[in-house]
Amino acid sequence: MSRYLAAVVLLAGLAHPAVGAAQAAQNATLRRAQQAYDNLEYRQVLTLARAALRERLTGAERARAYELLGFTYGAMDSILKAVDAFKQVVLLDPERQLDPNRVSPKAYSAFDVALRQVLLVRQLRVDSVSFVGGQGAVPVRFTVTQPARVVARAIGSGATVVIDSGAWNGQVNLRWPARLPGGDPVPAGTYTLVVDARLGQNTFSASQPIRVSHGRVDTLPSVTSLPGYQFLPETEIPPQSWRPVGLAFLYTGGALVGTLGLESSSLGSSSKRELGLVGGAALVTGFVMMLRKPAARPAQANILYNHLLRDQIARRNQDIAKENVARRQQVQVTVAPVSPVTPK
Amino acid sequence: MTRAALGPLLLALALRPAAGQLVAVGPQFVLADYREVASGLRYRGNGFGGALWARRNRFSVEAAVVRLSFDPVAGSAADSGFTATQVDAWVAYDVAAYASIEVGVLHRSVDPEFDAQSVGALRVGARSFYQIGPGATVVFRANYLAAPKFSGGGHAAVSLDLGLGLDVRLAGRLHGTATYAFNRMNRRTNPGGTGEIDAPIQETVARLGLALGF
């Protein structure tokens, strides 16, 4: 019983990727083949799929027919035949990818072997990017299924530029600076990014149209502050203290001591009425000032700090002005893919 | 303009704060004590005067003129009073945030002429000033009175002048001022060629006034 259940689950997994294909199939024979596959009638699948391939099919339908054959041979343990069928699938649809979580390991390994036996350039991708001409690059990546001599070019009405070439296999990542040999940015327009792979007599090309546009480089705004730095108040209110009355006492005491010290012994003690009047006024004023909120005074450290900060901002703005002069002479290059990969 | 309108206008001007005050001028009421030769020759007086103060950068100028009426105090050997006109003037240069050096003159003329000594001298000294609160400044000064000249003759090798001052901004441009001055002159004279004798002079003055800043 458990064996039967396992077989059902496995077959259901094998059938699943073909369901979507059957839904889109227009050819009646191919639809019948799909139904037979859904009913686990493998002999009939083989017969009907082969019959469908002898009929007039679209490229997608032919790929589905070979895929049904591949899955069926895989289920029937005819691995070599499954590999041959999957080779036809990837030749017809190089971007075809199986989900290892949804197909049987046998089918997946057969598909993987098929991929390695056919020279393909797959999954050619160009990321949308925008950069200042000469200061950036366009990321280009693709997969070569066999070790091959590969040349990547950008072909457009304005120019044809070789991006890179080499003997590569597997995932390849390139960076195209979008420049002409002279160093200038490639002219604006539509280009086709072509990747040619050659292995002996076998060749394969994949292409991706892209659009290159030019724009003005954004200039930088002047700064009025520096991140993390703030102007400090240039005055500060000192804390209340006894200093006013202390100073009044000190100054008055100085006058009193001086007067007592300078008094002539022959003239007798001088009048203290005048000193009492003025000294008393000074002490009262000092006492009042001690109780009052002190006056704001210049904060020299903050003034110096603000001065240095203003100098820094002025220097930064000078740099920005120079940078903007340079930026006004630069070109902002924007590259974007315009349609999916088209196999040739 | 009528006098009735002039009063409120001056008051309004006085209460308006000055943007950058460079000049202050105002009247003063003065109290004074004067002693000469011996402890028995003592006078007390009062009077009125005026003061002017001006500043430009580190330089400042100060001048005060007062007219005093002195009367003998009870128990004094003097039997009549006199009037005196005293002029004090200074030119100061700030050498630090709280200190200045200064030179100036002191001149006191007496009427009747020989009831007391008329004096003229140069001042050389220094002063210290400190702001003890918003608009309140205290000043302490010490001057050496150089080359004093006396109407009765004689000389004084050691003559000193001490001062204490207070300036408080009362409202806007209006300031209150109080100044204390003590000067002592060790005058020696030789009357009739009989030999030098001490004839010291000692004066204390308190000036209380108002000033208008511009």
Coordinates of C-alpha atoms in Angstrom, one line a residue:
Chain A
M1 CA 0.0 0.0 0.0
S2 CA 2.8 2.4 1.0
R3 CA 4.6 1.6 -2.3
Y4 CA 1.5 2.3 -4.3
L5 CA 1.1 5.7 -2.5
A6 CA 4.7 6.6 -3.1
A7 CA 4.3 5.8 -6.8
V8 CA 1.2 7.9 -7.0
V9 CA 2.9 10.8 -5.4
L10 CA 6.0 10.5 -7.6
L11 CA 3.9 10.3 -10.8
A12 CA 1.8 13.3 -9.6
G13 CA 5.0 15.2 -9.3
L14 CA 6.1 14.2 -12.7
A15 CA 2.8 15.2 -14.2
H16 CA 2.6 18.5 -12.6
P17 CA 5.0 20.5 -14.8
A18 CA 3.2 19.3 -17.9
V19 CA -0.2 20.5 -16.7
G20 CA 0.3 24.1 -17.6
A21 CA 1.7 23.1 -21.0
A22 CA -1.3 21.0 -21.8
Q23 CA -3.7 23.8 -20.9
A24 CA -2.0 26.0 -23.5
A25 CA -1.7 23.3 -26.2
Q26 CA -3.9 23.9 -29.4
N27 CA -3.0 20.7 -31.2
A28 CA -5.5 17.9 -30.5
T29 CA -3.0 15.1 -30.6
L30 CA -0.8 16.9 -28.1
R31 CA -3.8 17.4 -25.8
R32 CA -4.5 13.7 -26.0
A33 CA -0.9 12.9 -25.2
Q34 CA -1.1 15.2 -22.2
Q35 CA -4.3 13.5 -21.0
A36 CA -2.7 10.1 -21.4
Y37 CA 0.3 11.3 -19.4
D38 CA -2.1 12.6 -16.7
N39 CA -3.7 9.1 -16.7
L40 CA -0.3 7.5 -16.4
E41 CA -0.8 5.7 -19.7
Y42 CA 2.9 6.0 -20.7
R43 CA 2.8 3.8 -23.8
Q44 CA 0.0 5.9 -25.2
V45 CA 1.9 9.1 -24.3
L46 CA 4.8 8.0 -26.4
T47 CA 2.6 7.1 -29.3
L48 CA 0.6 10.3 -29.2
A49 CA 3.6 12.6 -28.6
R50 CA 5.5 11.2 -31.5
A51 CA 2.4 11.5 -33.7
A52 CA 2.0 15.1 -32.6
L53 CA 5.6 15.8 -33.5
R54 CA 4.8 14.6 -37.0
E55 CA 2.1 17.2 -37.3
R56 CA 2.4 21.0 -37.8
L57 CA 3.1 22.5 -34.3
T58 CA 4.3 25.8 -33.1
G59 CA 7.7 26.0 -31.5
A60 CA 6.2 26.0 -28.0
E61 CA 4.0 23.0 -28.8
R62 CA 7.0 21.1 -30.1
A63 CA 8.9 21.9 -27.0
R64 CA 5.9 20.6 -24.9
A65 CA 5.7 17.4 -26.9
Y66 CA 9.4 16.7 -26.4
E67 CA 9.0 17.6 -22.7
L68 CA 6.2 15.0 -22.4
L69 CA 8.4 12.5 -24.0
G70 CA 11.3 13.4 -21.6
F71 CA 9.1 13.0 -18.5
T72 CA 7.6 9.8 -19.8
Y73 CA 11.0 8.2 -20.7
G74 CA 12.2 9.4 -17.3
A75 CA 9.2 7.6 -15.6
M76 CA 10.0 4.5 -17.6
D77 CA 13.7 4.6 -16.7
S78 CA 14.8 5.2 -20.3
I79 CA 17.2 7.9 -19.2
L80 CA 19.1 8.2 -22.5
K81 CA 15.9 8.7 -24.4
A82 CA 14.8 11.2 -21.8
V83 CA 18.0 13.1 -22.2
D84 CA 17.6 13.2 -26.0
A85 CA 14.0 14.4 -25.6
F86 CA 15.1 17.2 -23.2
K87 CA 17.9 18.2 -25.6
Q88 CA 15.2 19.0 -28.1
V89 CA 13.3 20.9 -25.5
V90 CA 16.3 23.2 -24.6
L91 CA 17.2 23.7 -28.2
L92 CA 13.6 24.8 -28.9
D93 CA 13.4 26.8 -25.6
P94 CA 16.8 27.6 -24.2
E95 CA 15.3 29.4 -21.2
R96 CA 13.4 26.4 -20.1
Q97 CA 14.0 25.6 -16.5
L98 CA 12.7 22.8 -14.3
D99 CA 11.9 23.3 -10.7
P100 CA 13.8 20.6 -8.8
N101 CA 11.2 20.8 -6.0
R102 CA 8.4 19.9 -8.4
V103 CA 9.8 17.3 -10.8
S104 CA 11.3 13.9 -10.1
P105 CA 15.0 13.6 -9.5
K106 CA 15.3 11.3 -12.5
A107 CA 13.7 13.8 -14.8
Y108 CA 15.7 16.7 -13.4
S109 CA 19.0 14.9 -13.7
A110 CA 18.1 13.9 -17.3
F111 CA 17.3 17.6 -18.0
D112 CA 20.6 18.6 -16.5
V113 CA 22.5 16.1 -18.5
A114 CA 20.8 17.4 -21.6
L115 CA 21.7 20.9 -20.8
R116 CA 25.4 20.0 -20.5
Q117 CA 25.3 18.2 -23.9
V118 CA 24.0 21.1 -25.9
L119 CA 25.8 24.4 -26.4
L120 CA 23.5 27.2 -25.2
V121 CA 23.7 30.7 -24.0
R122 CA 20.9 31.0 -21.5
Q123 CA 19.5 33.5 -19.0
L124 CA 21.1 36.5 -20.6
R125 CA 20.2 39.4 -18.3
V126 CA 21.0 43.1 -18.5
D127 CA 20.1 45.1 -15.3
S128 CA 18.7 48.6 -15.6
V129 CA 21.3 51.0 -14.5
S130 CA 22.1 54.7 -14.5
F131 CA 25.5 56.2 -14.0
V132 CA 27.8 59.0 -14.9
G133 CA 29.6 58.3 -18.1
G134 CA 33.0 56.8 -17.4
Q135 CA 32.2 56.2 -13.7
G136 CA 30.0 53.1 -13.9
A137 CA 29.2 50.0 -15.8
V138 CA 26.3 47.9 -17.0
P139 CA 26.0 44.5 -15.3
V140 CA 25.6 41.7 -17.9
R141 CA 25.2 38.1 -17.0
F142 CA 24.5 34.9 -18.8
T143 CA 25.1 31.1 -18.6
V144 CA 27.1 29.1 -21.1
T145 CA 26.2 25.4 -20.9
Q146 CA 29.5 24.1 -22.3
P147 CA 33.0 25.4 -22.3
A148 CA 33.1 27.6 -25.4
R149 CA 34.7 30.7 -27.0
V150 CA 32.3 33.5 -26.2
V151 CA 32.1 37.0 -27.6
A152 CA 29.7 39.6 -26.1
R153 CA 28.9 42.7 -28.3
A154 CA 26.6 45.6 -28.2
I155 CA 25.4 46.3 -31.8
G156 CA 23.6 49.5 -32.5
S157 CA 23.0 52.0 -35.3
G158 CA 25.5 54.4 -33.7
A159 CA 28.2 52.0 -32.9
T160 CA 29.2 48.3 -32.4
V161 CA 31.3 47.7 -29.4
V162 CA 32.9 44.4 -28.2
I163 CA 32.1 44.1 -24.5
D164 CA 34.3 41.2 -23.7
S165 CA 35.4 37.8 -25.0
G166 CA 36.9 34.7 -23.6
A167 CA 36.7 30.9 -23.0
W168 CA 33.9 30.6 -20.5
N169 CA 31.6 28.0 -19.1
G170 CA 28.8 28.3 -16.6
Q171 CA 27.7 31.5 -15.1
V172 CA 29.4 34.6 -16.6
N173 CA 29.2 38.1 -15.2
L174 CA 30.5 41.0 -17.2
R175 CA 30.5 44.8 -16.6
W176 CA 30.1 47.0 -19.7
P177 CA 31.3 50.6 -19.2
A178 CA 29.1 51.6 -22.2
R179 CA 32.1 53.5 -23.7
L180 CA 33.5 53.8 -27.1
P181 CA 37.2 52.9 -27.7
G182 CA 38.0 56.6 -27.4
G183 CA 36.5 56.8 -24.0
D184 CA 33.3 58.7 -24.8
P185 CA 30.0 57.3 -23.8
V186 CA 28.3 55.2 -26.5
P187 CA 25.7 57.3 -28.4
A188 CA 22.1 57.2 -27.2
G189 CA 19.9 54.8 -29.0
T190 CA 18.7 51.2 -29.2
Y191 CA 21.3 48.5 -29.1
T192 CA 21.2 44.7 -29.2
L193 CA 23.5 43.0 -26.8
V194 CA 24.6 39.8 -28.6
V195 CA 26.4 36.9 -27.0
D196 CA 27.9 34.4 -29.5
A197 CA 29.3 31.1 -28.2
R198 CA 31.3 28.8 -30.4
L199 CA 32.5 25.3 -29.7
G200 CA 34.0 23.6 -32.7
Q201 CA 31.3 23.6 -35.4
N202 CA 28.6 24.4 -32.8
T203 CA 27.5 28.0 -32.3
F204 CA 24.8 29.6 -30.4
S205 CA 23.7 33.2 -30.0
A206 CA 21.5 35.0 -27.5
S207 CA 20.6 38.6 -27.6
Q208 CA 18.9 41.2 -25.5
P209 CA 17.8 44.6 -26.9
I210 CA 18.7 47.5 -24.7
R211 CA 18.0 51.2 -24.8
V212 CA 20.8 53.7 -24.0
S213 CA 19.7 57.2 -23.2
H214 CA 21.7 60.3 -22.2
G215 CA 20.8 62.9 -19.6
R216 CA 22.3 65.7 -17.6
V217 CA 24.1 64.8 -14.5
D218 CA 22.4 66.2 -11.4
T219 CA 24.3 69.0 -9.8
L220 CA 24.9 69.0 -6.1
P221 CA 23.1 71.6 -4.0
S222 CA 25.1 73.9 -1.7
V223 CA 25.1 72.9 1.9
T224 CA 24.2 75.1 4.8
S225 CA 25.2 72.6 7.4
L226 CA 27.3 69.5 7.8
P227 CA 25.7 66.2 8.9
G228 CA 26.3 65.6 12.5
Y229 CA 27.4 69.1 13.2
Q230 CA 25.2 71.9 14.4
F231 CA 25.9 75.6 15.1
L232 CA 26.2 76.3 18.8
P233 CA 24.8 79.4 20.6
E234 CA 27.4 82.1 20.6
T235 CA 26.2 83.5 23.9
E236 CA 25.7 81.7 27.2
I237 CA 24.1 82.7 30.4
P238 CA 26.4 81.9 33.3
P239 CA 25.0 80.2 36.4
Q240 CA 23.9 82.5 39.2
S241 CA 26.7 82.9 41.8
W242 CA 27.9 85.1 44.6
R243 CA 30.5 86.6 42.2
P244 CA 28.7 90.0 41.8
V245 CA 28.5 90.7 45.6
G246 CA 31.9 89.2 46.0
L247 CA 33.5 91.5 43.5
A248 CA 31.6 94.5 44.9
F249 CA 32.9 93.5 48.4
L250 CA 36.4 93.1 47.0
Y251 CA 36.5 96.4 45.2
T252 CA 34.9 98.3 48.2
G253 CA 37.2 96.5 50.6
G254 CA 40.2 97.6 48.4
A255 CA 39.1 101.2 48.6
L256 CA 38.5 101.0 52.4
V257 CA 41.9 99.4 53.0
G258 CA 43.6 101.8 50.7
T259 CA 41.9 104.8 52.5
L260 CA 42.8 103.5 55.9
G261 CA 46.4 102.8 54.8
L262 CA 46.9 106.2 53.3
E263 CA 45.3 108.3 56.0
S264 CA 47.7 110.8 57.5
S265 CA 48.1 110.3 61.2
S266 CA 48.5 114.0 61.7
L267 CA 45.2 114.7 60.1
G268 CA 43.3 112.2 62.0
S269 CA 40.8 109.6 60.8
S270 CA 39.2 110.7 57.6
S271 CA 35.5 110.9 56.9
K272 CA 34.0 107.6 56.0
R273 CA 30.7 109.2 55.0
E274 CA 31.7 109.3 51.3
L275 CA 33.1 105.8 51.1
G276 CA 30.1 104.5 53.1
L277 CA 27.8 106.0 50.5
V278 CA 29.5 104.7 47.4
G279 CA 30.7 101.5 48.9
G280 CA 27.2 100.8 50.2
A281 CA 25.8 101.4 46.8
A282 CA 28.3 99.0 45.3
L283 CA 27.5 96.3 47.8
V284 CA 23.7 96.7 47.4
T285 CA 24.2 96.6 43.6
G286 CA 26.3 93.5 43.9
F287 CA 23.7 91.8 46.1
V288 CA 20.9 92.7 43.7
M289 CA 23.0 91.4 40.7
M290 CA 23.6 88.2 42.6
L291 CA 19.9 87.6 42.8
R292 CA 19.2 88.6 39.2
K293 CA 19.5 86.4 36.2
P294 CA 23.0 86.9 34.9
A295 CA 23.5 88.6 31.5
A296 CA 24.4 86.5 28.5
R297 CA 28.1 86.6 27.7
P298 CA 29.9 85.5 24.6
A299 CA 30.8 81.8 24.6
Q300 CA 34.3 82.0 23.1
A301 CA 34.6 78.3 22.5
N302 CA 31.3 78.1 20.7
I303 CA 32.2 81.2 18.6
L304 CA 35.4 79.5 17.6
Y305 CA 33.6 76.3 16.9
N306 CA 31.0 78.1 14.7
H307 CA 33.8 79.9 12.9
L308 CA 35.5 76.6 12.1
L309 CA 32.2 75.1 11.1
R310 CA 31.5 78.0 8.7
D311 CA 34.9 77.6 7.2
Q312 CA 34.3 73.9 6.7
I313 CA 30.9 74.6 5.1
A314 CA 32.5 77.3 2.8
R315 CA 35.2 74.8 1.8
R316 CA 32.6 72.1 1.1
N317 CA 30.6 74.6 -1.0
Q318 CA 33.7 75.5 -2.9
D319 CA 34.3 71.8 -3.6
I320 CA 30.7 71.4 -4.6
A321 CA 31.0 74.3 -7.0
K322 CA 34.0 72.7 -8.6
E323 CA 32.2 69.4 -8.7
N324 CA 29.2 71.0 -10.4
V325 CA 31.4 72.6 -13.0
A326 CA 32.7 69.1 -13.8
R327 CA 29.2 67.5 -13.7
R328 CA 27.8 70.0 -16.1
Q329 CA 30.3 68.6 -18.7
Q330 CA 29.4 65.0 -17.9
V331 CA 26.6 62.7 -19.3
Q332 CA 24.3 60.6 -17.3
V333 CA 24.0 57.2 -19.1
T334 CA 20.9 55.2 -18.5
V335 CA 20.7 51.6 -19.8
A336 CA 17.5 49.5 -19.7
P337 CA 16.5 46.2 -21.3
V338 CA 13.5 46.7 -23.7
S339 CA 12.3 43.1 -24.3
P340 CA 13.0 39.5 -23.2
V341 CA 15.7 37.3 -24.6
T342 CA 15.2 36.1 -28.1
P343 CA 17.0 32.9 -29.0
K344 CA 18.4 32.5 -32.6
Chain B
M1 CA 9.1 123.5 20.9
T2 CA 7.6 124.3 24.2
R3 CA 9.2 123.4 27.5
A4 CA 6.2 121.1 28.3
A5 CA 6.9 119.1 25.2
L6 CA 10.7 119.0 25.7
G7 CA 10.5 117.2 29.1
P8 CA 8.6 114.1 27.8
L9 CA 10.8 114.0 24.7
L10 CA 14.0 114.0 26.8
L11 CA 12.5 111.3 29.1
A12 CA 11.6 109.2 26.1
L13 CA 15.1 109.6 24.7
A14 CA 16.6 108.7 28.1
L15 CA 14.6 105.5 28.4
R16 CA 15.4 104.3 24.9
P17 CA 18.3 101.8 24.9
A18 CA 21.5 102.9 23.1
A19 CA 22.7 100.6 20.4
G20 CA 26.4 101.2 20.8
Q21 CA 27.0 103.5 23.7
L22 CA 30.1 105.6 23.3
V23 CA 29.4 108.7 25.2
A24 CA 27.7 109.4 28.6
V25 CA 27.2 112.7 30.2
G26 CA 25.3 113.8 33.3
P27 CA 25.0 115.9 36.4
Q28 CA 26.4 114.9 39.8
F29 CA 25.7 115.8 43.4
V30 CA 28.9 115.8 45.5
L31 CA 29.8 115.3 49.1
A32 CA 33.3 116.1 50.3
D33 CA 35.6 116.2 53.3
Y34 CA 38.8 118.3 53.3
R35 CA 41.6 118.4 55.9
E36 CA 44.9 120.3 55.8
V37 CA 48.0 120.6 57.9
A38 CA 46.5 119.3 61.2
S39 CA 43.5 117.3 62.4
G40 CA 42.0 120.6 63.7
L41 CA 41.6 122.1 60.2
R42 CA 38.7 120.2 58.9
Y43 CA 36.0 121.1 56.4
R44 CA 33.0 119.4 55.0
G45 CA 31.2 120.4 51.9
N46 CA 28.9 119.6 49.1
G47 CA 28.1 120.8 45.7
F48 CA 27.2 120.0 42.2
G49 CA 29.0 119.1 39.0
G50 CA 29.0 117.2 35.8
A51 CA 30.8 114.3 34.3
L52 CA 31.6 113.1 30.8
W53 CA 32.7 109.7 29.7
A54 CA 33.6 108.6 26.2
R55 CA 35.0 105.4 24.7
R56 CA 36.5 104.5 21.3
N57 CA 37.9 101.1 20.9
R58 CA 40.4 100.6 23.7
F59 CA 40.6 104.2 24.6
S60 CA 38.4 105.9 27.0
V61 CA 38.2 109.5 28.4
E62 CA 36.6 110.6 31.6
A63 CA 36.3 114.0 33.0
A64 CA 34.4 115.5 36.0
V65 CA 34.0 119.1 37.1
V66 CA 32.5 119.9 40.5
R67 CA 32.0 123.1 42.5
L68 CA 32.0 122.6 46.2
S69 CA 31.2 124.8 49.2
F70 CA 33.3 123.8 52.2
D71 CA 32.4 124.8 55.8
P72 CA 34.4 124.2 58.9
V73 CA 33.1 121.3 60.9
A74 CA 32.3 121.7 64.6
G75 CA 35.5 121.9 66.5
S76 CA 37.6 122.9 63.5
A77 CA 40.2 125.6 64.0
A78 CA 39.0 127.3 60.8
D79 CA 36.5 130.1 61.2
S80 CA 35.3 130.5 57.6
G81 CA 34.6 128.3 54.7
F82 CA 35.6 128.4 51.1
T83 CA 34.5 127.3 47.7
A84 CA 36.5 125.0 45.5
T85 CA 36.3 124.1 41.8
Q86 CA 37.8 120.7 41.1
V87 CA 38.6 119.3 37.7
D88 CA 39.5 115.6 37.3
A89 CA 40.4 114.1 33.9
W90 CA 41.7 110.8 32.8
V91 CA 42.6 109.2 29.5
A92 CA 42.7 105.4 29.8
Y93 CA 43.9 102.6 27.6
D94 CA 42.5 99.0 28.1
V95 CA 45.4 96.6 28.5
A96 CA 43.2 93.7 29.4
A97 CA 39.5 92.9 29.6
Y98 CA 39.4 94.1 33.2
A99 CA 42.2 96.6 33.4
S100 CA 43.4 99.9 32.0
I101 CA 46.3 102.2 32.5
E102 CA 45.5 105.8 32.7
V103 CA 47.0 109.3 32.8
G104 CA 45.3 112.5 33.7
V105 CA 45.2 115.7 35.6
L106 CA 43.9 117.0 38.9
H107 CA 43.2 120.6 39.4
R108 CA 41.6 122.2 42.4
S109 CA 41.2 126.0 42.7
V110 CA 40.1 127.6 45.9
D111 CA 38.3 130.8 46.6
P112 CA 39.2 132.9 48.6
E113 CA 42.6 132.0 47.3
F114 CA 44.6 131.4 50.5
D115 CA 41.8 129.9 52.7
A116 CA 43.0 126.5 51.4
Q117 CA 45.5 125.1 49.0
S118 CA 44.9 125.3 45.3
V119 CA 46.5 122.2 43.7
G120 CA 47.5 121.0 40.3
A121 CA 49.0 117.6 39.6
L122 CA 49.4 115.0 36.9
R123 CA 47.9 111.6 37.4
V124 CA 49.5 108.3 36.4
G125 CA 47.9 105.0 37.4
A126 CA 45.7 102.1 36.6
R127 CA 42.2 100.9 37.2
S128 CA 40.4 97.7 37.3
F129 CA 36.8 97.4 36.2
Y130 CA 34.4 94.5 36.3
Q131 CA 30.9 93.9 35.1
I132 CA 29.1 92.5 38.1
G133 CA 25.8 92.1 36.3
P134 CA 23.8 93.3 33.3
G135 CA 24.6 97.0 32.9
A136 CA 26.4 97.2 36.3
T137 CA 30.1 97.9 36.5
V138 CA 32.4 98.5 39.5
V139 CA 35.7 100.3 39.1
F140 CA 38.7 100.6 41.4
R141 CA 41.5 103.0 40.6
A142 CA 44.9 104.0 42.1
N143 CA 46.7 107.0 40.8
Y144 CA 50.1 108.5 41.7
L145 CA 49.8 112.3 41.7
A146 CA 53.0 113.5 40.0
A147 CA 54.6 116.9 40.3
P148 CA 51.9 118.6 42.4
K149 CA 51.9 122.3 42.5
F150 CA 50.5 124.2 45.5
S151 CA 49.3 127.8 45.6
G152 CA 51.1 128.1 49.0
G153 CA 54.3 126.6 47.7
G154 CA 55.9 123.4 48.9
H155 CA 56.2 120.0 47.4
A156 CA 54.9 116.5 47.9
A157 CA 57.0 113.6 47.1
V158 CA 54.2 111.1 47.8
S159 CA 50.8 111.9 46.7
L160 CA 48.2 109.2 46.0
D161 CA 44.6 109.1 44.8
L162 CA 42.3 106.1 45.3
G163 CA 38.9 105.7 43.8
L164 CA 35.9 103.4 43.8
G165 CA 33.3 103.7 41.1
L166 CA 29.9 102.2 40.3
D167 CA 27.9 102.5 37.1
V168 CA 24.4 101.0 36.9
R169 CA 22.1 101.2 33.9
L170 CA 18.8 102.2 35.3
A171 CA 16.7 102.2 32.2
G172 CA 17.6 102.4 28.6
R173 CA 20.1 105.2 28.2
L174 CA 19.8 106.3 31.8
H175 CA 22.6 105.4 34.1
G176 CA 23.2 105.9 37.8
T177 CA 26.7 106.6 38.9
A178 CA 28.5 106.8 42.2
T179 CA 32.2 107.6 42.6
Y180 CA 34.4 107.8 45.6
A181 CA 37.8 109.4 45.6
F182 CA 40.4 109.7 48.4
N183 CA 43.6 111.7 47.8
R184 CA 46.4 112.3 50.2
M185 CA 49.3 114.6 49.5
N186 CA 52.3 114.6 51.8
R187 CA 53.0 118.3 51.3
R188 CA 56.1 119.7 52.9
T189 CA 56.7 123.4 53.0
N190 CA 59.3 125.8 54.3
P191 CA 57.6 128.9 55.5
G192 CA 60.0 131.8 56.0
G193 CA 63.1 129.6 55.5
T194 CA 62.8 128.2 59.0
G195 CA 63.0 124.6 57.8
E196 CA 60.6 122.2 56.2
I197 CA 57.4 121.2 58.0
D198 CA 54.7 118.7 57.1
A199 CA 51.6 120.3 55.8
P200 CA 49.6 117.3 54.5
I201 CA 46.4 117.6 52.5
Q202 CA 43.7 115.0 52.5
E203 CA 40.4 115.0 50.7
T204 CA 37.5 112.5 50.3
V205 CA 34.9 113.1 47.6
A206 CA 31.7 111.2 46.8
R207 CA 29.9 111.9 43.6
L208 CA 26.4 110.7 43.0
G209 CA 24.9 111.3 39.7
L210 CA 22.9 110.3 36.6
A211 CA 24.2 110.0 33.1
L212 CA 22.6 109.8 29.7
G213 CA 24.3 107.4 27.3
F214 CA 24.6 108.0 23.6

